[in-house]
Tab-separated table of C-alpha atoms in Angstrom:
chain	number	residue	atom	x	y	z
D	1	UNK	CA	-2.321	31.839	17.858
D	2	UNK	CA	-3.875	28.477	17.849
D	3	UNK	CA	-2.290	25.398	16.126
D	4	UNK	CA	-4.419	22.679	14.583
D	5	UNK	CA	-2.699	19.499	13.504
D	6	UNK	CA	-4.657	18.029	10.524
D	7	UNK	CA	-3.777	14.704	9.134
D	8	UNK	CA	-4.152	13.850	5.455
D	9	UNK	CA	-7.281	11.982	4.466
D	10	UNK	CA	-7.053	8.344	3.400
D	11	UNK	CA	-4.972	8.217	0.604
D	12	UNK	CA	-4.167	5.768	-2.344
D	13	UNK	CA	-1.159	4.690	-0.483
D	14	UNK	CA	-3.224	3.822	2.507
D	15	UNK	CA	-5.537	1.894	0.062
D	16	UNK	CA	-2.711	-0.280	-0.972
D	17	UNK	CA	-1.220	-0.662	2.461
D	18	UNK	CA	2.107	0.845	0.839
D	19	UNK	CA	4.737	3.188	2.686
D	20	UNK	CA	5.238	6.226	0.515
D	21	UNK	CA	7.529	8.318	2.551
D	22	UNK	CA	9.964	9.864	0.342
D	23	UNK	CA	9.650	13.294	-1.693
D	24	UNK	CA	10.436	11.560	-4.897
D	25	UNK	CA	7.483	9.327	-4.694
D	26	UNK	CA	5.232	11.321	-2.238
D	27	UNK	CA	5.120	14.329	-4.911
D	28	UNK	CA	4.551	12.442	-8.049
D	29	UNK	CA	1.636	13.190	-10.086
D	30	UNK	CA	2.108	9.824	-11.845
D	31	UNK	CA	2.429	6.244	-10.920
D	32	UNK	CA	0.241	4.610	-8.210
D	33	UNK	CA	-2.935	2.431	-8.502
D	34	UNK	CA	-4.475	4.991	-10.852
D	35	UNK	CA	-1.484	6.394	-12.561
D	36	UNK	CA	-2.014	9.759	-10.805
D	37	UNK	CA	0.476	9.469	-8.030
D	38	UNK	CA	-0.365	8.887	-4.387
D	39	UNK	CA	-2.964	11.395	-3.712
D	40	UNK	CA	-6.303	11.126	-1.856
D	41	UNK	CA	-8.695	8.133	-2.290
D	42	UNK	CA	-12.575	8.903	-2.972
D	43	UNK	CA	-13.152	7.880	0.584
D	44	UNK	CA	-10.205	10.346	1.605
D	45	UNK	CA	-11.749	13.240	-0.259
D	46	UNK	CA	-15.131	12.499	1.553
D	47	UNK	CA	-13.717	12.450	5.001
D	48	UNK	CA	-11.699	15.491	4.585
D	49	UNK	CA	-14.642	17.431	3.616
D	50	UNK	CA	-16.471	16.307	6.738
D	51	UNK	CA	-13.778	16.896	9.150
D	52	UNK	CA	-12.959	20.346	7.758
D	53	UNK	CA	-16.577	21.178	8.345
D	54	UNK	CA	-16.411	20.143	11.924
D	55	UNK	CA	-13.223	22.449	12.152
D	56	UNK	CA	-15.099	25.262	10.750
D	57	UNK	CA	-17.741	24.695	13.353
D	58	UNK	CA	-15.074	24.845	16.010
D	59	UNK	CA	-13.494	28.061	14.727
D	60	UNK	CA	-17.130	29.664	14.443
D	61	UNK	CA	-17.787	28.658	18.065
D	62	UNK	CA	-14.515	30.230	19.226
D	63	UNK	CA	-15.159	33.336	17.436
D	64	UNK	CA	-18.698	33.744	18.748
D	65	UNK	CA	-17.927	32.893	22.344
D	66	UNK	CA	-14.766	34.918	22.674
D	67	UNK	CA	-16.152	37.888	20.296
D	68	UNK	CA	-12.707	37.811	18.631
D	69	UNK	CA	-12.075	38.090	15.047
D	70	UNK	CA	-10.373	35.108	13.462
D	71	UNK	CA	-8.100	34.355	10.605
D	72	UNK	CA	-6.795	31.189	9.269
D	73	UNK	CA	-3.428	30.076	7.848
D	74	UNK	CA	-2.862	26.618	6.263
D	75	UNK	CA	0.741	25.119	5.941
D	76	UNK	CA	1.055	21.787	4.417
D	77	UNK	CA	3.404	19.161	3.456
D	78	UNK	CA	4.456	19.029	-0.143
D	79	UNK	CA	3.295	15.455	-0.712
D	80	UNK	CA	0.277	14.952	-3.178
D	81	UNK	CA	-2.157	13.625	-0.473
D	82	UNK	CA	-1.281	16.529	1.850
D	83	UNK	CA	-1.643	19.334	-0.744
D	84	UNK	CA	-5.055	17.839	-1.768
D	85	UNK	CA	-6.164	17.640	1.826
D	86	UNK	CA	-5.093	21.195	2.321
D	87	UNK	CA	-6.860	22.452	-0.790
D	88	UNK	CA	-10.083	20.711	0.565
D	89	UNK	CA	-9.667	22.208	3.948
D	90	UNK	CA	-9.081	25.740	2.302
D	91	UNK	CA	-12.327	25.453	0.034
D	92	UNK	CA	-14.448	24.083	2.864
D	93	UNK	CA	-13.497	26.648	5.387
D	94	UNK	CA	-13.698	29.597	3.027
D	95	UNK	CA	-17.251	28.654	2.332
D	96	UNK	CA	-18.266	27.850	5.912
D	97	UNK	CA	-16.842	30.767	7.335
D	98	UNK	CA	-17.562	33.151	4.548
D	99	UNK	CA	-13.933	34.781	4.865
D	100	UNK	CA	-10.962	35.002	2.701
D	101	UNK	CA	-8.331	32.405	3.427
D	102	UNK	CA	-4.813	32.622	1.743
D	103	UNK	CA	-3.878	29.585	-0.346
D	104	UNK	CA	-2.183	26.801	1.560
D	105	UNK	CA	1.547	27.286	1.717
D	106	UNK	CA	3.878	24.358	1.291
D	107	UNK	CA	6.280	23.797	3.918
D	108	UNK	CA	9.042	21.218	3.438
D	109	UNK	CA	9.589	20.589	7.081
D	110	UNK	CA	5.943	19.109	7.469
D	111	UNK	CA	6.795	16.242	5.108
D	112	UNK	CA	6.297	12.685	5.919
D	113	UNK	CA	8.819	10.914	8.010
D	114	UNK	CA	11.245	8.791	5.742
D	115	UNK	CA	10.865	5.182	6.268
D	116	UNK	CA	14.233	4.131	4.474
D	117	UNK	CA	14.463	0.797	3.225
D	118	UNK	CA	10.758	0.325	3.816
D	119	UNK	CA	9.800	2.836	1.120
D	120	UNK	CA	7.246	1.549	-1.381
D	121	UNK	CA	6.824	-1.531	0.785
D	122	UNK	CA	3.786	-3.284	2.157
D	123	UNK	CA	2.104	-4.308	4.299
D	124	UNK	CA	2.661	-0.714	5.794
D	125	UNK	CA	1.260	-1.633	9.358
D	126	UNK	CA	3.757	-4.329	10.064
D	127	UNK	CA	6.574	-2.289	8.686
D	128	UNK	CA	5.555	0.671	10.821
D	129	UNK	CA	5.398	-1.431	13.910
D	130	UNK	CA	8.848	-2.556	13.330
D	131	UNK	CA	10.133	1.134	13.344
D	132	UNK	CA	7.896	2.079	16.260
D	133	UNK	CA	9.273	-0.595	18.468
D	134	UNK	CA	12.808	0.675	17.900
D	135	UNK	CA	11.696	4.375	18.530
D	136	UNK	CA	10.518	3.268	21.855
D	137	UNK	CA	13.915	2.056	22.743
D	138	UNK	CA	16.060	4.969	21.177
D	139	UNK	CA	14.430	8.175	19.528
D	140	UNK	CA	17.813	8.749	17.940
D	141	UNK	CA	17.856	5.391	16.010
D	142	UNK	CA	18.127	5.177	12.390
D	143	UNK	CA	17.651	1.534	12.033
D	144	UNK	CA	16.301	0.306	8.701
D	145	UNK	CA	17.537	3.695	7.065
D	146	UNK	CA	14.700	5.559	8.719
D	147	UNK	CA	14.597	9.324	9.665
D	148	UNK	CA	14.974	9.433	13.628
D	149	UNK	CA	12.277	10.602	15.979
D	150	UNK	CA	14.816	13.302	17.069
D	151	UNK	CA	15.196	14.790	13.633
D	152	UNK	CA	11.502	14.765	12.918
D	153	UNK	CA	11.191	16.569	16.266
D	154	UNK	CA	13.425	19.268	15.507
D	155	UNK	CA	12.049	20.165	11.963
D	156	UNK	CA	8.380	19.989	13.085
D	157	UNK	CA	8.714	22.005	16.067
D	158	UNK	CA	10.627	24.535	13.930
D	159	UNK	CA	7.645	25.038	12.053
D	160	UNK	CA	5.555	26.055	15.189
D	161	UNK	CA	8.299	28.342	16.476
D	162	UNK	CA	8.568	30.045	13.335
D	163	UNK	CA	4.977	30.749	13.256
D	164	UNK	CA	4.938	32.044	16.580
D	165	UNK	CA	7.200	34.652	15.630
D	166	UNK	CA	4.701	36.211	13.443
D	167	UNK	CA	2.952	39.331	14.847
D	168	UNK	CA	-0.906	38.976	15.145
D	169	UNK	CA	-2.757	42.149	14.585
D	170	UNK	CA	-5.983	41.972	16.373
D	171	UNK	CA	-7.374	38.785	15.228
D	172	UNK	CA	-6.861	35.234	16.625
D	173	UNK	CA	-4.944	33.201	14.034
D	174	UNK	CA	-5.695	29.495	13.728
D	175	UNK	CA	-2.630	27.960	12.056
D	176	UNK	CA	-3.470	24.490	10.416
D	177	UNK	CA	-0.522	22.075	9.834
D	178	UNK	CA	-1.467	19.585	7.326
D	179	UNK	CA	0.911	16.764	7.594
D	180	UNK	CA	1.167	12.947	8.182
D	181	UNK	CA	0.680	10.490	10.952
D	182	UNK	CA	4.153	9.968	12.194
D	183	UNK	CA	5.272	13.807	11.664
D	184	UNK	CA	2.087	14.911	13.805
D	185	UNK	CA	2.400	12.263	16.361
D	186	UNK	CA	6.027	13.139	16.939
D	187	UNK	CA	5.309	16.908	16.972
D	188	UNK	CA	2.262	16.659	19.559
D	189	UNK	CA	4.741	14.414	21.602
D	190	UNK	CA	7.275	17.094	21.668
D	191	UNK	CA	4.642	19.837	22.413
D	192	UNK	CA	3.491	17.962	25.330
D	193	UNK	CA	6.969	17.926	26.815
D	194	UNK	CA	7.524	14.213	26.469
D	195	UNK	CA	10.527	12.409	25.038
D	196	UNK	CA	10.431	11.095	21.683
D	197	UNK	CA	10.470	7.485	22.585
D	198	UNK	CA	6.854	7.946	24.044
D	199	UNK	CA	5.355	9.110	20.760
D	200	UNK	CA	3.303	6.045	20.470
D	201	UNK	CA	1.782	6.477	23.909
D	202	UNK	CA	-0.404	9.352	22.746
D	203	UNK	CA	-3.807	8.838	20.793
D	204	UNK	CA	-2.856	8.878	17.167
D	205	UNK	CA	-4.747	11.043	14.756
D	206	UNK	CA	-6.698	8.955	12.363
D	207	UNK	CA	-6.898	9.957	8.635
D	208	UNK	CA	-8.536	13.427	8.023
D	209	UNK	CA	-8.780	13.958	11.757
D	210	UNK	CA	-7.752	17.117	13.507
D	211	UNK	CA	-6.735	18.198	17.049
D	212	UNK	CA	-5.745	21.364	18.625
D	213	UNK	CA	-2.539	21.520	20.432
D	214	UNK	CA	-0.435	23.954	22.621
D	215	UNK	CA	3.018	23.743	24.262
D	216	UNK	CA	2.963	22.408	27.769
D	217	UNK	CA	3.045	25.059	30.459
D	218	UNK	CA	6.866	24.535	31.256
D	219	UNK	CA	7.821	24.868	27.288
D	220	UNK	CA	5.224	27.733	26.946
D	221	UNK	CA	7.047	29.764	29.507
D	222	UNK	CA	10.207	29.106	27.887
D	223	UNK	CA	9.091	30.340	24.642
D	224	UNK	CA	7.661	33.496	26.180
D	225	UNK	CA	11.130	34.566	27.524
């Protein structure tokens, strides 16, 4: 089983430099600059298609080089921008790989990290930085009412562990986790075996970018027991 982290494409929230981190605002189909909620921008839709095409090439290359059958599973945060991203990934991969891929499954634990009192505020970059500076001191902090790094770690790694319990029958499964910048940053930090206060030390995922990840050897051994 292989895990692919895929960050949602450029969104209408990104376009406004606005933090949209609650389920209430992130799943709405109204509001936002176009009255349709905070889904993907036109730029985001284009970049997701291009990135999903490169992911399809990666999966094809793996299948060709290993001569293994592959199957794909897509799990997504229930936010509008992630669901739109997941559906575009699904359609692109299904066409490019010429195979049936189940529809994306919504997984609540892949939701955005909640940013507390900064919800719906701008400019997002400055506000994120204020939170990340505190993260580097204490991954358990909830200053500004934010969800702690430790809590995000627990729920996102739980998604990976749950998927690992599923039995693969012959084919190699690519599990694509469609989520958000902080959630994926914190997840890959945990899988590397690093403490949560170091999550900004890893190269971040740009919008619509993907990365294959795996547990560090020490944690992989623990999970095999």
